[in-house]
Amino acid sequence: MTENKQLINFNLSEIADGAAQEKFAKELKEVCNNILDLNTEAKTKRKITMDLTFVPNDTRDAIDTVVSVKSRLAPQIGVSTTMLLGRNEDTGMMAANELKSGVPGQTYFDDKDSTLKTDTGKPVDEVEEQTKNIIDLQNKKA
């Protein structure tokens, strides 16, 4: 007569009142969010590792069991841009700005706010307003 009794009654979904399952579900959610993140490579493999550590007592009749769950996600995709660098001719101070137009010195139309902007993203109207107050001392008559 064969008995179908289970000798080891230690189900993963029931460990520590379901805590191991909760840890796994949390990491699985992180993996799914990472897969849906458009800032990561789609084909990169993601991984969940569940580690069970067993530490028996001296009499070997009880085992402390620690469950840890961790995930390895795809990293964020890098982004690039061009930065313009130079010195302010009046002050000699260093100045740096992101190139927004694609070509140094070229203006562009910003579709986000429907304005014409300089290559560094400053509205052309602001630049023109600032230049109205400049006095050309060479053309000024005494």
CSV table of C-alpha atoms in Angstrom, one decimal:
chain,number,residue,atom,x,y,z
A,1,MET,CA,0.0,0.0,0.0
A,2,THR,CA,1.6,3.2,-1.2
A,3,GLU,CA,1.0,6.4,0.8
A,4,ASN,CA,0.8,9.7,-1.1
A,5,LYS,CA,1.6,11.8,2.0
A,6,GLN,CA,3.9,14.7,1.4
A,7,LEU,CA,7.1,14.4,3.4
A,8,ILE,CA,8.1,18.1,3.1
A,9,ASN,CA,5.3,20.6,3.8
A,10,PHE,CA,7.0,23.8,2.8
A,11,ASN,CA,5.1,25.6,0.0
A,12,LEU,CA,6.6,28.7,-1.5
A,13,SER,CA,3.3,30.7,-1.6
A,14,GLU,CA,2.7,29.9,2.1
A,15,ILE,CA,6.2,30.7,3.6
A,16,ALA,CA,6.0,33.2,6.5
A,17,ASP,CA,2.2,33.6,6.0
A,18,GLY,CA,2.6,34.5,2.3
A,19,ALA,CA,5.5,37.0,2.8
A,20,ALA,CA,7.7,35.2,0.3
A,21,GLN,CA,4.9,35.4,-2.3
A,22,GLU,CA,4.4,39.1,-1.5
A,23,LYS,CA,8.1,39.8,-2.0
A,24,PHE,CA,8.1,37.9,-5.3
A,25,ALA,CA,5.0,39.8,-6.5
A,26,LYS,CA,6.6,43.1,-5.6
A,27,GLU,CA,9.7,42.3,-7.7
A,28,LEU,CA,7.6,41.0,-10.5
A,29,LYS,CA,5.7,44.4,-10.6
A,30,GLU,CA,9.1,46.2,-10.8
A,31,VAL,CA,10.1,44.0,-13.7
A,32,CYS,CA,6.8,44.6,-15.5
A,33,ASN,CA,7.1,48.4,-15.0
A,34,ASN,CA,10.6,48.3,-16.3
A,35,ILE,CA,9.5,46.4,-19.4
A,36,LEU,CA,6.8,49.0,-20.0
A,37,ASP,CA,9.2,51.9,-19.5
A,38,LEU,CA,10.0,53.4,-22.9
A,39,ASN,CA,13.3,54.7,-21.6
A,40,THR,CA,14.7,51.2,-21.4
A,41,GLU,CA,15.8,48.8,-24.1
A,42,ALA,CA,12.9,46.4,-25.0
A,43,LYS,CA,15.1,43.3,-25.6
A,44,THR,CA,17.2,43.5,-22.5
A,45,LYS,CA,16.6,40.5,-20.2
A,46,ARG,CA,15.2,41.1,-16.8
A,47,LYS,CA,15.7,38.7,-13.9
A,48,ILE,CA,14.2,37.8,-10.6
A,49,THR,CA,16.3,35.9,-8.1
A,50,MET,CA,14.7,34.2,-5.1
A,51,ASP,CA,17.3,33.1,-2.5
A,52,LEU,CA,16.4,30.8,0.4
A,53,THR,CA,19.0,30.5,3.2
A,54,PHE,CA,18.7,27.6,5.6
A,55,VAL,CA,20.5,27.8,9.0
A,56,PRO,CA,20.0,24.6,11.2
A,57,ASN,CA,20.3,24.7,14.9
A,58,ASP,CA,22.8,22.7,16.8
A,59,THR,CA,20.5,19.7,17.4
A,60,ARG,CA,19.3,19.8,13.7
A,61,ASP,CA,15.7,19.7,14.6
A,62,ALA,CA,14.8,23.3,13.5
A,63,ILE,CA,15.9,25.4,10.6
A,64,ASP,CA,15.9,29.2,10.5
A,65,THR,CA,14.9,30.1,6.9
A,66,VAL,CA,15.5,33.5,5.3
A,67,VAL,CA,13.9,34.3,2.0
A,68,SER,CA,15.2,37.2,-0.1
A,69,VAL,CA,13.9,38.2,-3.5
A,70,LYS,CA,15.6,40.7,-5.8
A,71,SER,CA,15.3,41.8,-9.4
A,72,ARG,CA,17.8,42.9,-12.1
A,73,LEU,CA,16.2,45.4,-14.4
A,74,ALA,CA,17.2,47.0,-17.6
A,75,PRO,CA,19.0,50.3,-17.2
A,76,GLN,CA,17.6,53.6,-18.4
A,77,ILE,CA,18.7,54.5,-22.0
A,78,GLY,CA,21.1,57.3,-22.1
A,79,VAL,CA,20.2,60.6,-23.8
A,80,SER,CA,22.5,63.0,-25.6
A,81,THR,CA,22.5,66.7,-26.4
A,82,THR,CA,25.0,69.3,-27.5
A,83,MET,CA,26.1,72.1,-25.1
A,84,LEU,CA,27.5,75.4,-26.4
A,85,LEU,CA,30.4,76.7,-24.3
A,86,GLY,CA,32.1,80.0,-24.4
A,87,ARG,CA,33.0,83.2,-22.5
A,88,ASN,CA,30.9,86.3,-22.1
A,89,GLU,CA,32.7,89.0,-24.0
A,90,ASP,CA,31.8,91.7,-21.5
A,91,THR,CA,32.6,89.9,-18.2
A,92,GLY,CA,35.0,87.1,-19.3
A,93,MET,CA,32.8,84.7,-17.3
A,94,MET,CA,32.3,81.2,-18.7
A,95,ALA,CA,28.8,80.5,-20.1
A,96,ALA,CA,27.2,77.2,-21.2
A,97,ASN,CA,23.8,76.5,-22.7
A,98,GLU,CA,22.2,73.5,-24.4
A,99,LEU,CA,21.9,73.9,-28.1
A,100,LYS,CA,18.2,73.7,-28.9
A,101,SER,CA,18.0,74.5,-32.6
A,102,GLY,CA,20.4,71.9,-33.9
A,103,VAL,CA,22.8,74.4,-35.4
A,104,PRO,CA,24.7,77.2,-33.5
A,105,GLY,CA,23.4,80.6,-34.4
A,106,GLN,CA,20.2,79.3,-35.9
A,107,THR,CA,16.7,80.2,-34.5
A,108,TYR,CA,13.9,77.7,-34.3
A,109,PHE,CA,10.2,77.5,-33.8
A,110,ASP,CA,9.3,75.9,-30.4
A,111,ASP,CA,6.1,73.9,-31.0
A,112,LYS,CA,5.5,73.6,-27.2
A,113,ASP,CA,4.8,77.3,-26.7
A,114,SER,CA,4.6,78.6,-30.3
A,115,THR,CA,7.5,81.0,-30.1
A,116,LEU,CA,10.6,81.7,-32.1
A,117,LYS,CA,13.7,81.0,-30.0
A,118,THR,CA,17.4,81.4,-30.3
A,119,ASP,CA,19.7,78.3,-30.6
A,120,THR,CA,19.8,78.1,-26.8
A,121,GLY,CA,16.1,78.3,-26.3
A,122,LYS,CA,15.7,81.9,-25.3
A,123,PRO,CA,12.7,83.7,-26.9
A,124,VAL,CA,13.8,86.0,-29.7
A,125,ASP,CA,11.4,88.7,-28.5
A,126,GLU,CA,13.3,88.8,-25.2
A,127,VAL,CA,16.7,89.1,-26.9
A,128,GLU,CA,15.4,91.9,-29.2
A,129,GLU,CA,14.0,93.8,-26.3
A,130,GLN,CA,17.4,93.7,-24.5
A,131,THR,CA,19.2,95.0,-27.6
A,132,LYS,CA,16.9,98.0,-27.9
A,133,ASN,CA,18.5,99.6,-24.8
A,134,ILE,CA,22.1,99.2,-26.2
A,135,ILE,CA,23.6,102.6,-27.0
A,136,ASP,CA,26.1,102.6,-29.9
A,137,LEU,CA,28.6,105.1,-28.7
A,138,GLN,CA,30.5,105.1,-32.0
A,139,ASN,CA,27.4,106.3,-33.9
A,140,LYS,CA,26.3,108.8,-31.3
A,141,LYS,CA,27.0,112.4,-32.2
A,142,ALA,CA,28.5,114.7,-29.5
